[in-house]
Coordinates of C-alpha atoms and ligand atoms in Angstrom, one line a residue:
M1 CA 21.7 -7.1 3.6
D2 CA 20.0 -4.1 1.6
K3 CA 20.0 -0.5 2.6
F4 CA 18.0 2.5 2.0
V5 CA 19.6 5.9 1.5
I6 CA 17.4 8.8 2.0
R7 CA 18.2 12.3 1.5
G8 CA 15.5 14.3 3.4
G9 CA 13.9 17.8 2.6
N10 CA 11.6 17.1 -0.5
P11 CA 7.8 17.7 -0.1
L12 CA 6.2 14.7 -1.6
L13 CA 3.7 15.7 -4.6
G14 CA 1.8 13.8 -7.0
T15 CA -0.3 10.5 -6.9
I16 CA 0.7 7.1 -4.7
K17 CA -1.0 4.0 -5.4
V18 CA -1.9 1.7 -2.3
S19 CA -1.7 -2.1 -2.7
G20 CA -3.5 -4.8 -1.2
A21 CA -3.9 -5.6 2.5
K22 CA -0.7 -7.7 3.7
N23 CA -2.8 -8.6 6.5
S24 CA -5.9 -9.8 4.7
A25 CA -4.2 -11.6 2.3
L26 CA -2.4 -13.8 4.6
P27 CA -5.7 -15.3 6.2
C28 CA -7.2 -15.6 2.5
M29 CA -4.6 -17.3 1.3
A30 CA -4.5 -19.9 4.3
A31 CA -8.4 -20.1 3.9
A32 CA -7.7 -21.6 0.5
I33 CA -6.8 -25.0 2.7
L34 CA -10.5 -25.4 3.5
T35 CA -11.4 -26.6 0.0
A36 CA -9.8 -29.0 -2.7
D37 CA -10.7 -26.3 -5.3
E38 CA -8.9 -23.6 -6.9
V39 CA -9.0 -20.2 -5.0
I40 CA -8.3 -17.1 -7.0
L41 CA -7.0 -14.1 -5.2
E42 CA -6.6 -10.9 -6.9
N43 CA -4.8 -7.5 -5.6
I44 CA -2.4 -9.8 -3.8
P45 CA 0.7 -7.3 -2.6
Q46 CA 4.1 -8.6 -3.8
V47 CA 5.8 -8.4 -0.4
R48 CA 7.8 -10.9 1.7
D49 CA 5.4 -12.0 4.1
I50 CA 3.1 -13.1 1.2
E51 CA 6.3 -15.1 -0.5
T52 CA 6.7 -16.7 3.0
E53 CA 3.0 -18.1 2.6
R54 CA 3.4 -19.1 -0.9
K55 CA 6.2 -21.4 0.4
L56 CA 4.3 -22.6 3.4
L57 CA 1.4 -23.7 1.3
T58 CA 3.9 -25.1 -1.6
S59 CA 5.4 -27.4 1.3
M60 CA 2.1 -28.7 2.3
G61 CA 1.2 -30.2 -1.1
A62 CA -0.5 -27.0 -2.6
E63 CA -0.4 -25.8 -6.1
V64 CA 0.5 -21.9 -6.0
E65 CA 0.5 -20.3 -9.3
L66 CA 1.6 -16.5 -9.6
G67 CA 0.2 -13.8 -12.0
Y68 CA 2.5 -12.2 -14.2
G69 CA 2.5 -9.1 -16.2
R70 CA -0.5 -7.4 -16.2
A71 CA -2.1 -10.1 -13.7
Q72 CA 1.0 -9.9 -11.5
H73 CA -1.1 -9.3 -8.5
R74 CA -3.3 -12.3 -8.7
T75 CA -2.4 -15.7 -6.9
S76 CA -4.0 -19.1 -7.7
I77 CA -3.7 -21.9 -5.0
Q78 CA -5.1 -25.0 -5.2
C79 CA -5.0 -27.4 -2.2
A80 CA -6.3 -30.9 -4.1
V81 CA -3.9 -32.9 -1.9
L82 CA -2.4 -31.7 1.3
S83 CA 0.2 -34.5 1.5
D84 CA 2.3 -33.0 4.5
P85 CA 0.0 -30.8 6.7
V86 CA 2.7 -29.4 8.7
A87 CA 3.8 -25.7 9.1
K88 CA 7.9 -26.2 9.3
Y89 CA 9.9 -24.4 12.0
E90 CA 11.9 -23.0 9.2
I91 CA 9.1 -21.0 7.8
V92 CA 7.4 -20.3 10.8
K93 CA 10.2 -18.7 12.6
T94 CA 10.2 -16.1 10.0
M95 CA 6.6 -14.9 9.8
R96 CA 4.2 -15.5 13.1
A97 CA 1.0 -15.1 10.7
S98 CA 1.9 -18.8 9.8
S99 CA -0.4 -20.1 12.7
L100 CA -3.5 -19.2 10.4
V101 CA -2.6 -22.5 9.1
L102 CA -3.7 -24.4 12.2
G103 CA -7.3 -23.8 12.3
P104 CA -8.1 -24.6 8.5
L105 CA -5.6 -27.4 8.5
I106 CA -7.5 -29.2 11.3
A107 CA -10.6 -28.3 9.9
R108 CA -9.8 -29.7 6.3
T109 CA -7.4 -32.8 7.2
G110 CA -8.1 -33.7 11.0
I111 CA -4.7 -33.3 11.7
A112 CA -2.2 -30.0 11.8
R113 CA 1.3 -30.1 13.0
V114 CA 2.5 -26.5 13.4
A115 CA 5.9 -25.5 14.9
M116 CA 5.1 -23.2 17.8
P117 CA 6.0 -19.6 17.1
G118 CA 8.8 -17.9 19.4
G119 CA 8.5 -14.4 20.4
C120 CA 9.3 -11.8 18.2
A121 CA 10.4 -8.2 18.3
I122 CA 7.4 -6.5 19.3
G123 CA 6.3 -9.0 22.1
G124 CA 5.7 -12.0 23.3
R125 CA 2.7 -13.0 20.7
P126 CA 1.1 -16.3 22.3
I127 CA -1.4 -18.3 20.4
D128 CA -3.0 -19.6 23.7
L129 CA -6.2 -18.4 22.5
H130 CA -6.4 -20.1 19.2
I131 CA -5.6 -23.3 21.1
K132 CA -8.1 -22.9 23.9
A133 CA -10.8 -22.4 20.9
L134 CA -9.8 -25.3 19.2
E135 CA -10.1 -27.5 22.4
Q136 CA -13.4 -26.4 23.2
M137 CA -13.8 -27.3 19.2
G138 CA -13.2 -30.9 20.2
A139 CA -9.5 -31.0 19.3
T140 CA -6.8 -32.8 21.1
I141 CA -3.5 -30.9 21.4
T142 CA -0.1 -32.3 22.3
Y143 CA 3.4 -30.9 21.9
D144 CA 6.6 -32.5 21.2
H145 CA 9.7 -30.9 20.0
G146 CA 8.7 -27.6 19.7
Y147 CA 5.7 -28.8 17.3
L148 CA 2.0 -28.5 18.4
E149 CA -0.1 -31.0 16.8
A150 CA -3.8 -30.7 16.8
R151 CA -6.1 -33.6 16.0
S152 CA -10.0 -33.2 15.5
P153 CA -12.3 -35.6 17.5
Q154 CA -12.1 -39.5 17.2
N155 CA -8.4 -39.3 16.8
G156 CA -8.5 -36.9 13.5
E157 CA -11.3 -38.8 11.9
G158 CA -14.3 -36.4 12.9
R159 CA -15.0 -33.0 12.4
L160 CA -14.8 -30.1 14.8
K161 CA -17.9 -29.4 16.8
G162 CA -19.4 -26.0 16.5
T163 CA -19.8 -24.6 20.0
H164 CA -19.8 -21.2 21.9
I165 CA -16.6 -19.4 22.3
V166 CA -15.7 -16.4 24.3
F167 CA -12.3 -14.7 23.4
D168 CA -10.5 -13.6 26.7
K169 CA -8.8 -11.1 24.9
I170 CA -9.4 -9.6 21.3
T171 CA -7.0 -10.9 18.8
V172 CA -7.4 -10.5 15.3
T173 CA -5.6 -13.8 13.9
G174 CA -7.1 -15.8 16.5
T175 CA -10.4 -14.5 15.4
E176 CA -9.7 -15.4 11.6
D177 CA -7.9 -18.7 12.5
I178 CA -11.0 -20.0 14.5
L179 CA -13.6 -18.7 11.8
M180 CA -12.0 -20.7 9.4
A181 CA -11.9 -23.8 11.4
A182 CA -15.6 -23.2 12.3
T183 CA -16.9 -23.1 8.8
L184 CA -16.2 -26.8 8.1
A185 CA -17.2 -27.7 12.0
E186 CA -20.4 -29.6 12.9
G187 CA -23.4 -27.1 14.0
E188 CA -23.1 -23.6 15.1
T189 CA -20.3 -21.9 16.2
I190 CA -20.6 -18.7 17.9
L191 CA -17.6 -16.4 18.3
E192 CA -17.6 -13.5 21.0
N193 CA -15.3 -10.7 22.0
C194 CA -14.2 -11.0 17.9
A195 CA -11.7 -8.4 16.4
R196 CA -13.4 -6.2 14.4
E197 CA -10.6 -5.4 12.3
P198 CA -11.5 -4.9 8.4
E199 CA -9.1 -7.7 7.5
V200 CA -11.4 -10.3 9.3
T201 CA -14.4 -9.1 7.3
D202 CA -12.4 -9.5 4.5
L203 CA -11.5 -13.0 5.3
A204 CA -15.4 -13.5 5.9
A205 CA -16.1 -12.2 2.6
L206 CA -14.0 -14.9 0.7
L207 CA -15.2 -17.6 3.1
I208 CA -18.9 -16.7 2.3
A209 CA -17.9 -16.6 -1.3
M210 CA -16.8 -20.2 -0.9
G211 CA -19.8 -21.3 0.5
A212 CA -19.4 -20.6 4.4
S213 CA -22.5 -19.7 6.1
I214 CA -21.1 -16.5 8.3
D215 CA -23.4 -13.7 10.2
G216 CA -21.7 -10.8 11.7
A217 CA -18.1 -10.6 10.7
G218 CA -17.1 -6.8 11.6
T219 CA -19.0 -7.0 15.0
S220 CA -17.7 -8.5 18.0
T221 CA -20.3 -11.6 17.7
I222 CA -20.1 -13.9 14.8
R223 CA -22.0 -16.8 14.0
V224 CA -21.2 -19.6 11.9
Q225 CA -23.0 -22.6 10.6
G226 CA -20.6 -25.3 9.7
V227 CA -21.0 -26.8 6.3
E228 CA -19.4 -30.1 4.9
N229 CA -17.6 -28.7 2.2
L230 CA -16.1 -25.2 0.7
H231 CA -15.6 -24.9 -2.8
G232 CA -13.4 -22.6 -5.1
A233 CA -14.0 -18.7 -5.5
R234 CA -12.3 -15.6 -7.0
Y235 CA -12.0 -13.2 -4.4
R236 CA -10.2 -9.3 -4.6
I237 CA -8.2 -8.3 -1.5
N238 CA -9.3 -4.7 -0.2
P239 CA -6.4 -2.0 -0.1
D240 CA -4.0 -1.9 2.6
R241 CA -5.3 0.6 5.4
I242 CA -1.7 0.7 7.2
E243 CA 0.4 1.5 3.8
A244 CA -2.4 4.3 2.8
G245 CA -1.9 5.5 6.4
T246 CA 1.7 5.5 6.1
F247 CA 1.3 7.7 3.2
L248 CA -1.1 10.0 4.4
I249 CA 1.7 11.0 7.1
A250 CA 4.3 10.7 4.6
G251 CA 2.5 13.5 2.9
A252 CA 2.0 15.4 5.9
I253 CA 5.4 15.2 7.5
T254 CA 7.2 16.7 4.2
G255 CA 4.9 19.6 3.6
G256 CA 3.5 17.6 0.5
D257 CA 0.5 17.7 -1.3
L258 CA -0.1 14.1 -1.9
M259 CA -3.0 12.0 -3.1
V260 CA -3.1 8.6 -1.7
D261 CA -5.3 6.6 -4.7
C262 CA -7.0 3.1 -4.3
C263 CA -7.4 3.1 -0.5
D264 CA -10.6 2.8 1.4
P265 CA -11.2 6.0 3.5
A266 CA -14.0 4.0 5.7
H267 CA -11.2 1.7 7.1
L268 CA -9.0 4.8 8.3
G269 CA -11.3 6.9 10.7
S270 CA -9.2 6.9 13.7
L271 CA -6.3 7.9 11.9
I272 CA -8.0 10.8 9.7
A273 CA -9.5 12.1 13.2
K274 CA -5.8 12.6 14.8
L275 CA -4.6 13.9 11.4
E276 CA -7.1 16.5 11.2
Q277 CA -6.9 17.3 15.1
A278 CA -3.0 18.0 14.1
G279 CA -3.7 20.5 11.5
V280 CA -3.4 18.3 8.5
R281 CA -5.8 19.0 5.5
L282 CA -7.6 15.9 4.3
D283 CA -9.9 15.8 1.1
L284 CA -11.7 12.2 1.3
G285 CA -12.8 10.8 -2.1
T286 CA -14.4 7.3 -2.3
D287 CA -11.2 5.7 -2.7
S288 CA -8.7 8.3 -2.6
I289 CA -7.6 10.9 0.2
R290 CA -5.8 13.8 -0.6
V291 CA -3.3 15.0 2.2
R292 CA -1.9 18.6 2.3
S293 CA 0.4 20.3 5.2
E294 CA 2.7 22.6 5.7
G295 CA 5.0 20.1 7.6
A296 CA 7.5 21.5 10.1
G297 CA 7.7 24.5 7.8
G298 CA 4.3 26.0 9.2
S299 CA 3.2 28.2 11.4
G300 CA 0.5 29.6 13.5
S301 CA -2.8 28.1 11.9
T302 CA -1.1 25.9 9.4
A303 CA 1.5 24.4 12.0
L304 CA 1.3 20.8 12.8
K305 CA -0.2 20.4 16.4
A306 CA 0.8 18.2 19.2
V307 CA -2.2 15.4 19.6
D308 CA -2.2 12.5 22.1
I309 CA -2.7 9.1 20.9
S310 CA -3.5 5.5 22.3
T311 CA -3.6 2.7 20.5
E312 CA -6.7 0.2 20.4
E313 CA -8.2 -2.8 18.6
Y314 CA -10.3 -1.4 15.7
P315 CA -11.9 0.9 15.2
G316 CA -9.7 2.5 17.7
F317 CA -6.2 4.0 16.9
P318 CA -4.1 1.0 15.2
T319 CA -1.1 -0.2 16.7
D320 CA 0.4 -0.6 13.2
M321 CA 0.4 3.0 12.9
Q322 CA 1.6 4.1 16.1
A323 CA 5.2 4.1 15.4
Q324 CA 4.8 6.4 11.8
F325 CA 2.5 8.8 14.3
M326 CA 5.4 9.1 16.4
A327 CA 7.6 10.2 13.5
L328 CA 4.9 13.1 12.5
A329 CA 4.8 14.2 16.5
T330 CA 8.8 14.6 16.1
Q331 CA 7.6 17.6 13.6
S332 CA 4.5 19.4 15.4
E333 CA 4.3 21.8 17.9
G334 CA 3.9 20.9 21.6
T335 CA 3.8 17.7 23.7
S336 CA 2.5 14.6 22.2
T337 CA 1.9 11.6 24.6
I338 CA 1.8 8.1 22.6
T339 CA 0.4 5.1 24.6
E340 CA 0.8 1.5 23.3
N341 CA -1.9 -0.9 24.7
I342 CA -1.5 -3.6 22.3
F343 CA 2.0 -4.6 22.5
E344 CA 4.3 -4.8 25.2
N345 CA 7.5 -4.1 23.3
R346 CA 6.5 -1.6 20.2
F347 CA 8.8 1.2 21.0
M348 CA 12.1 0.4 19.3
H349 CA 12.0 3.5 16.8
V350 CA 12.5 5.6 19.9
N351 CA 15.7 5.1 20.4
E352 CA 16.7 5.6 16.8
L353 CA 14.5 8.8 16.4
I354 CA 16.4 10.1 19.2
R355 CA 19.8 9.4 17.6
M356 CA 17.9 11.6 14.7
G357 CA 17.4 14.4 17.2
A358 CA 14.1 13.8 18.3
N359 CA 13.0 14.5 22.2
I360 CA 11.3 11.7 23.4
T361 CA 11.0 10.0 26.7
V362 CA 9.3 6.7 27.6
T363 CA 7.7 5.6 30.6
G364 CA 6.2 2.2 30.7
R365 CA 4.1 2.1 27.9
T366 CA 3.9 5.9 27.1
A367 CA 6.1 7.7 25.2
T368 CA 6.4 11.4 25.6
V369 CA 7.2 13.6 22.5
R370 CA 8.4 17.1 22.8
G371 CA 8.3 19.1 19.3
K372 CA 9.1 20.1 16.9
S373 CA 13.1 19.1 16.9
P374 CA 14.7 19.3 13.5
L375 CA 15.9 16.1 12.7
Q376 CA 19.4 15.0 11.4
S377 CA 20.4 12.4 9.3
A378 CA 22.0 9.4 10.6
A379 CA 22.8 5.3 10.1
V380 CA 19.7 3.9 11.6
M381 CA 18.8 0.3 12.3
C382 CA 15.4 -0.9 11.2
S383 CA 13.7 -3.5 13.7
D384 CA 10.3 -4.3 12.8
L385 CA 8.2 -3.6 9.8
R386 CA 6.2 -0.7 11.2
A387 CA 9.3 1.0 13.1
S388 CA 11.1 0.6 10.1
A389 CA 8.2 2.7 8.1
A390 CA 8.5 5.7 10.8
L391 CA 12.3 5.8 10.2
V392 CA 11.8 6.1 6.5
L393 CA 9.3 8.9 7.2
A394 CA 11.5 10.7 9.8
A395 CA 14.5 10.4 7.0
L396 CA 12.2 12.1 4.6
V397 CA 12.5 15.2 6.7
A398 CA 15.8 14.9 8.0
D399 CA 18.7 17.1 7.4
G400 CA 21.2 15.2 5.0
E401 CA 21.5 11.8 3.7
S402 CA 20.3 8.9 5.9
I403 CA 21.1 5.1 5.8
L404 CA 18.6 2.9 7.0
D405 CA 19.9 -0.6 7.3
R406 CA 18.0 -4.0 7.5
V407 CA 15.1 -2.9 4.9
Y408 CA 14.3 -6.4 4.8
H409 CA 12.1 -5.6 7.4
I410 CA 10.4 -3.3 5.2
D411 CA 10.1 -5.6 2.4
R412 CA 7.9 -7.8 4.3
G413 CA 5.2 -5.9 4.2
Y414 CA 5.6 -2.8 2.0
E415 CA 5.4 -3.4 -1.7
R416 CA 8.3 -1.2 -3.4
L417 CA 8.0 1.4 -0.9
E418 CA 11.1 3.0 -2.4
E419 CA 10.0 3.2 -6.2
K420 CA 6.2 4.4 -5.0
L421 CA 8.1 7.3 -2.6
R422 CA 10.3 8.2 -5.5
G423 CA 7.5 8.6 -7.9
V424 CA 6.2 11.3 -5.9
G425 CA 9.5 13.0 -5.2
A426 CA 11.4 11.5 -2.5
Q427 CA 15.4 11.3 -2.7
I428 CA 15.6 7.5 -2.0
R429 CA 17.5 4.6 -3.1
R430 CA 18.1 1.1 -2.3
M431 CA 21.6 -0.1 -2.0
G432 CA 22.9 -3.9 -2.1
D433 CA 25.5 -5.0 0.5
V434 CA 28.4 -2.9 -0.9
F435 CA 30.8 -5.5 0.7
G436 CA 28.9 -8.6 -0.3
R437 CA 28.0 -11.6 2.0
K438 CA 31.3 -13.3 3.8
Ligands
EPU1 N1 -2.5 -12.5 22.3 C1 -2.7 -13.4 23.3 N2 -2.9 -14.8 22.8 C2 -3.1 -15.0 22.0 C3 -3.1 -14.0 20.9 C4 -3.3 -12.7 21.1 O1 -2.6 -13.2 24.5 O2 -3.6 -16.3 21.7 C5 -2.4 -11.3 22.6 C6 -1.2 -10.3 21.8 O3 0.3 -11.0 22.6 C7 -1.2 -9.3 21.8 C8 -2.8 -9.1 21.6 O4 -3.2 -10.1 22.2 O5 -0.8 -8.4 23.0 C9 -3.4 -8.8 20.0 O6 -2.8 -9.8 19.4 P1 -3.4 -10.3 18.1 O7 -3.3 -11.6 18.2 O8 -4.7 -9.3 17.8 O9 -2.2 -9.6 16.9 P2 -1.9 -10.8 15.5 O10 -3.0 -11.4 15.2 O11 -0.6 -11.6 16.0 C10 -2.5 -8.8 13.7 C11 -1.5 -8.3 12.6 C12 -0.4 -7.3 13.5 C13 -1.0 -6.4 14.3 C14 -2.2 -7.1 15.2 C15 -2.9 -6.2 15.9 C16 -1.6 -10.0 11.1 C17 -0.9 -11.0 10.6 N3 -0.9 -9.6 12.2 O12 -1.2 -9.5 14.7 O13 0.0 -7.0 12.1 O14 -0.3 -5.5 14.9 O15 -2.8 -8.0 14.9 O16 -3.8 -5.0 15.0 O17 -2.9 -9.7 10.8 C18 1.9 -5.7 11.0 O18 1.2 -5.8 10.0 O19 3.3 -5.0 11.2 C19 1.5 -6.5 12.2 C20 2.0 -6.4 13.2

């Protein structure tokens, strides 16, 4: 298993580029199931979750072709024949977003078999809201041996029916899954209490390019007029706002001067507001943000200041930035409270940060961080994608050399993180398993 070795203490200086959004690319790849034509996606990040989705689509009969050389971020997908419309457990267990194929599969082929995802490190993560919405559209759902089988009306022969769906709770992939199913349904589907995340808007833009009729993506009510067929399209995935946000904090925490390039500042509003409140200087361009700070070395007006955050659905503060912001809070003067409202178990970075010298206590869904604490290097364990990013940030300012184990969690969602950070002055290297596998 790969590890990262990080020596802290260097301010990050220069320009760092943001890749395409993993959480847009995943539903957009699933959307290719909806047509027999070729769908070409550009700006696809080269991360493990995308690799997993390629495997998933290929296992169902899709032809997936990767670009190479200068076109390495392009992927073309053609689902001319879906000979095996099954999302197998071996693949689903490694990536919960696999449930995104449920809606498109049943809409296109009338039948879908998807392994039920178990819980994951950050919480239970059920898909009951996807299932309830599909049932409202006329699907019949049965379960056997850990698999869910969904059939469209008339035992898989008929189309799903447009209807009025109100999600009990805001769900990002739930909104995306049902939006895809609705594009090929009979009549109009009205979706209420939808997720407003930019990734939903990204998916809707691709679906519209494929011939879907969708109104209101990015708001809480989306209307879809079902069509009989969708066609191929070429679409460029938007930049990853969470990767961009992670780099903004990397610049701020290390006392750097960093240009975060190829991002969309409009998608980072709540994080930008909190960073400014914390005393970080940000200059917004059209597709870049320059971040400057004195880091933990600042004092008086240049000191990093404690701020409170509370995670919410978009446009609120993203749960996917909570762990990284907590790393910053350890270097800020004063007491910050950080409340996690989206997932029940997303504080796994806390104990590792404490092992590095942070002063954090957790009560229920709220962590109280008392700063600033000098951090010490340590051997720490990555647990999920964003928790691991927080440990990288902490290690960048820790005194000495930290070793981060299980970096495959980072590889799921950050493209070549160590190379990008090294390019702006971080001392970070990847180390293979020294002793090899037994
Ligand atoms: N929920 C239900 N029932 C459902 C679906 C969701 O109760 O049927 C609950 C969840 O348990 C959770 C809340 O609703 O408490 C929100 O979950 P949501 O469905 O919005 O999360 P998701 O769609 O599974 C996506 C991202 C996550 C991100 C969340 C929240 C993708 C592939 N994943 O997950 O990204 O944290 O939205 O913004 O888009 C990550 O990239 O590290 C990551 C975990």
